[in-house]
Amino acid sequence: MDSTELLSAISLIYLASWFAYVISSTTRSLWMGRVASLIMWAGWAGNGAGFFLRWMESHQMGHGRIPLTNQYESMVLFAWATASVYLLLELRYRNRIIGAFVAFIPFLSLGLGSLLFDTTIRPLVPALQSNWLTAHVITCFLGYAAFAASFGVSLLYMVRQRLDPEGRMAKVLPSEDLLDHLNYRAIATGFPFLSLGIITGAIWADVAWGTYWSWDPKETWSLITWLIYAAFLHARLSRGWRGKRAAVLSVIGFAATLFTYFGVNFLLSGLHSYA
Amino acid sequence: MHPRKTETQSLWGRLASLRLTLALFLILAGASILGTLIPQNRPFQEYLEMYGSVATRIFKWVGLTDVYHSLWFMGILGLLVVHLVACSLQRLPATWKSLRTPQRPLSDGLLKSLPVVKRFELEAGVEEVVEALRGSAPRFFSRFKQEKIGETLHLLSQGGRWSRMGAYVAHMGVLGVLVGATIGFAFGFKGFVQIPEGKSVELVEERGSGKMVPLGFQVKCERFHVSSYPDGTPREYRSDLVFMKDGRRELEGALRVNHPISFGGYQFYQASYGISARVTFEAQKDSAGPPLKIIMEPGDTSAIDPQGQIVVRFLRYETDLQGRGPAVLLAHLRQDGHPVAGWVFQRDGKATIGGWSLKISHVEEHRWTGIQVKRDPGVWIVWVGCGLIMVGCAMAFLGVHRRIWIKLEPGKDGTHCWIAASSNRDIEGTKRQVEMLAEEFVKKGVRKSRG
Ligand code: HEM
């Protein structure tokens, strides 16, 4: 089995885990919740194995490089990073319901990545042969993954608000305060990573082309995303920007993240023809 | 009264308000979006075709065809700088002072203002509780300062004060980036030069203005080299360069993508490459007399007749155009001001220009390397600023400024105990910490005689 086949199979494992999370949170079955976590961990391990297998395959082809250099590989990394961030959240806050709102993201990322994009391993053109590129991609995607988690938490917050506060579901869900806090923590984690991603990208551009910032659409959209999350973090310093409004801003921020990641590649043109 | 003073205060106050921060962030985001939706810095003709003449004129006038260098965009960035400075000047002294003043013991007034307060009773006396805690957890205990007021014992602890400075450090960083970028924009140089293999240059064309700028030394390209992977993907572009001053070879080096070379205050980057040629043309009128020989390279302009009436410009050279061999794109610069361009092939072609027939008799190919040349006196300030942003974020988000007050007041039968806390962030975690502390006290506060 090569890495591509393995990773397509893993996307189905993520799907199964998402189902299990949804079932466990609607039926409140602890047993089902454990199964969901177990499947998620299996998906996480398989995702990582696929990543390293692909790395080895590139070495066997004689032009070894870390698999972080095209749309497909970036989506494999995004799935892995999102799963990692989610599992950390689950370990830290001992709550599986967030899984029902986050676990579909690694599934979609791996699944769509395998279906829509070229999965062949190609050697690196000279501009991509840089350690800054590796640092740039990894930090950006850790940021994106934290933002994905904040997006899932914000969705959950909005659902929680619409529920009857005395109802059965409302009682199992984390409190609004906790969700709001998680949303903030996720963004306060993602923001430094996105900053580092933008900075390492600028250093790379400076080393490769002698220009650290050229207002290329991808760069510009990463700045727009950064500004939205900076607005989120500063808005929290004044009262009245918690809860609902924070959740809305977080969803807008994630929309900008997705546009930076995908929209720019397909709708606008620029230097970044890949992630 | 001082009406002027209140006015400036309110202007200053508005300049430093958090609302303006949010407004600036969102305006900058909006302006940046505009710049990605409207193609930037394209030829006028392209805008005309896309948007029509009225919209194009409006776009040009407002600066929407070059948003990021327009006066209004720079104005917003300038306002951001003023705003950041105003914020820092306004808040830093107060923050600094509140961090420097020592923690006061818990008073009734303070108690009311604190977000986390827990009150409970212990059986043991004050001294007994303190002894028990000191014995079981000396490290924990040493973090508290003790202060006795009458019979009441106050324990005070404060940590993570430095994290409050994180925001200021990050803001300094943002200023640094903007200042560094401005210095680079004002005093930097960006240029491009093509060096044919085996040749040297000492002039570089400035980007934008097209001016030829002397470097003060010569750069020679001894060899240009491309290597490929088995599947044909390029693996490396490399120019073997020699930097020479007054005829002396000062530095030799291989210039590769991602591996720039610094010399004489400039940085050099491998940017592109291509093939050019010295082409010998033969021009003849009516097949009479010996042909006229003209030698040209890309970019050259020359007359092809002895009278200098018929002028052509060598626009481009292709080694193998459409599989038909070497070809030259020539423009005939007609006197009526409407140039006409067309390809001339070496193999099968004779072009007729103004009654003269023109053919390519000889081609001498050579490779050239395209090198980006830059000088940026502000770039290190940008990198220091980036570093400060990261350090500031780490301070602000990893640290938590937390204060804990414990008040032990002897009662008739045991001790009245208060634990209160405040934090600039992470109230949840602070609450948990207070609960854990209270549990510890309750465990240790059992009267010894009972067991
Ligand atoms: C442009 C990029 C900016 C970045 C990256 C940035 C970064 C930060 C960070 C990381 C914090 C700490 C946040 C927290 O504690 O939750 C912060 C706080 C703050 N920022 Fe900014 N900031 C920026 C611009 C501004 C501007 C333009 C203002 C103007 C008023 C501003 C005002 C503040 C204030 C008042 C605080 C709270 C300080 C405190 O904790 O006492 N920031 N900023």
GROMACS .gro file of N, CA, C and O in nm, chain B residues 5-21 83 86-87 90-91:
model
   88
  280LYS      N    1  -0.747   7.259   2.645
  280LYS     CA    2  -0.688   7.141   2.703
  280LYS      C    3  -0.785   7.023   2.699
  280LYS      O    4  -0.749   6.913   2.659
  281THR      N    5  -0.912   7.050   2.738
  281THR     CA    6  -1.007   6.939   2.736
  281THR      C    7  -1.025   6.889   2.594
  281THR      O    8  -1.042   6.770   2.570
  282GLU      N    9  -1.018   6.985   2.497
  282GLU     CA   10  -1.035   6.942   2.358
  282GLU      C   11  -0.923   6.847   2.316
  282GLU      O   12  -0.949   6.742   2.262
  283THR      N   13  -0.797   6.891   2.347
  283THR     CA   14  -0.687   6.803   2.307
  283THR      C   15  -0.694   6.671   2.383
  283THR      O   16  -0.664   6.566   2.330
  284GLN      N   17  -0.737   6.679   2.508
  284GLN     CA   18  -0.749   6.556   2.583
  284GLN      C   19  -0.848   6.461   2.517
  284GLN      O   20  -0.823   6.342   2.505
  285SER      N   21  -0.959   6.518   2.473
  285SER     CA   22  -1.060   6.429   2.416
  285SER      C   23  -1.012   6.377   2.280
  285SER      O   24  -1.038   6.264   2.244
  286LEU      N   25  -0.936   6.463   2.207
  286LEU     CA   26  -0.882   6.414   2.080
  286LEU      C   27  -0.782   6.302   2.107
  286LEU      O   28  -0.783   6.196   2.043
  287TRP      N   29  -0.696   6.327   2.206
  287TRP     CA   30  -0.597   6.228   2.246
  287TRP      C   31  -0.669   6.100   2.292
  287TRP      O   32  -0.633   5.989   2.253
  288GLY      N   33  -0.771   6.121   2.374
  288GLY     CA   34  -0.849   6.007   2.424
  288GLY      C   35  -0.907   5.927   2.308
  288GLY      O   36  -0.902   5.804   2.306
  289ARG      N   37  -0.960   5.998   2.210
  289ARG     CA   38  -1.019   5.927   2.097
  289ARG      C   39  -0.912   5.855   2.016
  289ARG      O   40  -0.934   5.747   1.965
  290LEU      N   41  -0.795   5.922   2.004
  290LEU     CA   42  -0.685   5.860   1.929
  290LEU      C   43  -0.639   5.731   1.994
  290LEU      O   44  -0.584   5.644   1.930
  291ALA      N   45  -0.659   5.722   2.127
  291ALA     CA   46  -0.609   5.606   2.198
  291ALA      C   47  -0.719   5.506   2.231
  291ALA      O   48  -0.698   5.414   2.308
  292SER      N   49  -0.838   5.524   2.171
  292SER     CA   50  -0.949   5.438   2.213
  292SER      C   51  -0.944   5.302   2.143
  292SER      O   52  -0.897   5.288   2.030
  293LEU      N   53  -0.994   5.205   2.213
  293LEU     CA   54  -0.995   5.068   2.160
  293LEU      C   55  -1.086   5.059   2.038
  293LEU      O   56  -1.064   4.978   1.949
  294ARG      N   57  -1.188   5.146   2.034
  294ARG     CA   58  -1.277   5.147   1.918
  294ARG      C   59  -1.202   5.180   1.790
  294ARG      O   60  -1.227   5.122   1.686
  295LEU      N   61  -1.110   5.277   1.802
  295LEU     CA   62  -1.031   5.314   1.685
  295LEU      C   63  -0.943   5.197   1.644
  295LEU      O   64  -0.925   5.172   1.524
  296THR      N   65  -0.891   5.122   1.742
  296THR     CA   66  -0.811   5.004   1.709
  296THR      C   67  -0.891   4.911   1.619
  296THR      O   68  -0.846   4.870   1.512
  358HIS      N   69  -0.182   5.609   1.639
  358HIS     CA   70  -0.273   5.546   1.734
  358HIS      C   71  -0.198   5.454   1.831
  358HIS      O   72  -0.220   5.459   1.952
  361ALA      N   73  -0.007   5.664   2.067
  361ALA     CA   74  -0.100   5.727   2.162
  361ALA      C   75  -0.144   5.627   2.268
  361ALA      O   76  -0.141   5.655   2.388
  362CYS      N   77  -0.182   5.506   2.224
  362CYS     CA   78  -0.225   5.401   2.317
  362CYS      C   79  -0.117   5.373   2.420
  362CYS      O   80  -0.143   5.368   2.539
  365GLN      N   81  -0.051   5.654   2.657
  365GLN     CA   82  -0.158   5.676   2.752
  365GLN      C   83  -0.165   5.568   2.859
  365GLN      O   84  -0.193   5.596   2.974
  366ARG      N   85  -0.140   5.443   2.817
  366ARG     CA   86  -0.164   5.335   2.913
  366ARG      C   87  -0.040   5.287   2.986
  366ARG      O   88  -0.050   5.237   3.098
   0.00000   0.00000   0.00000
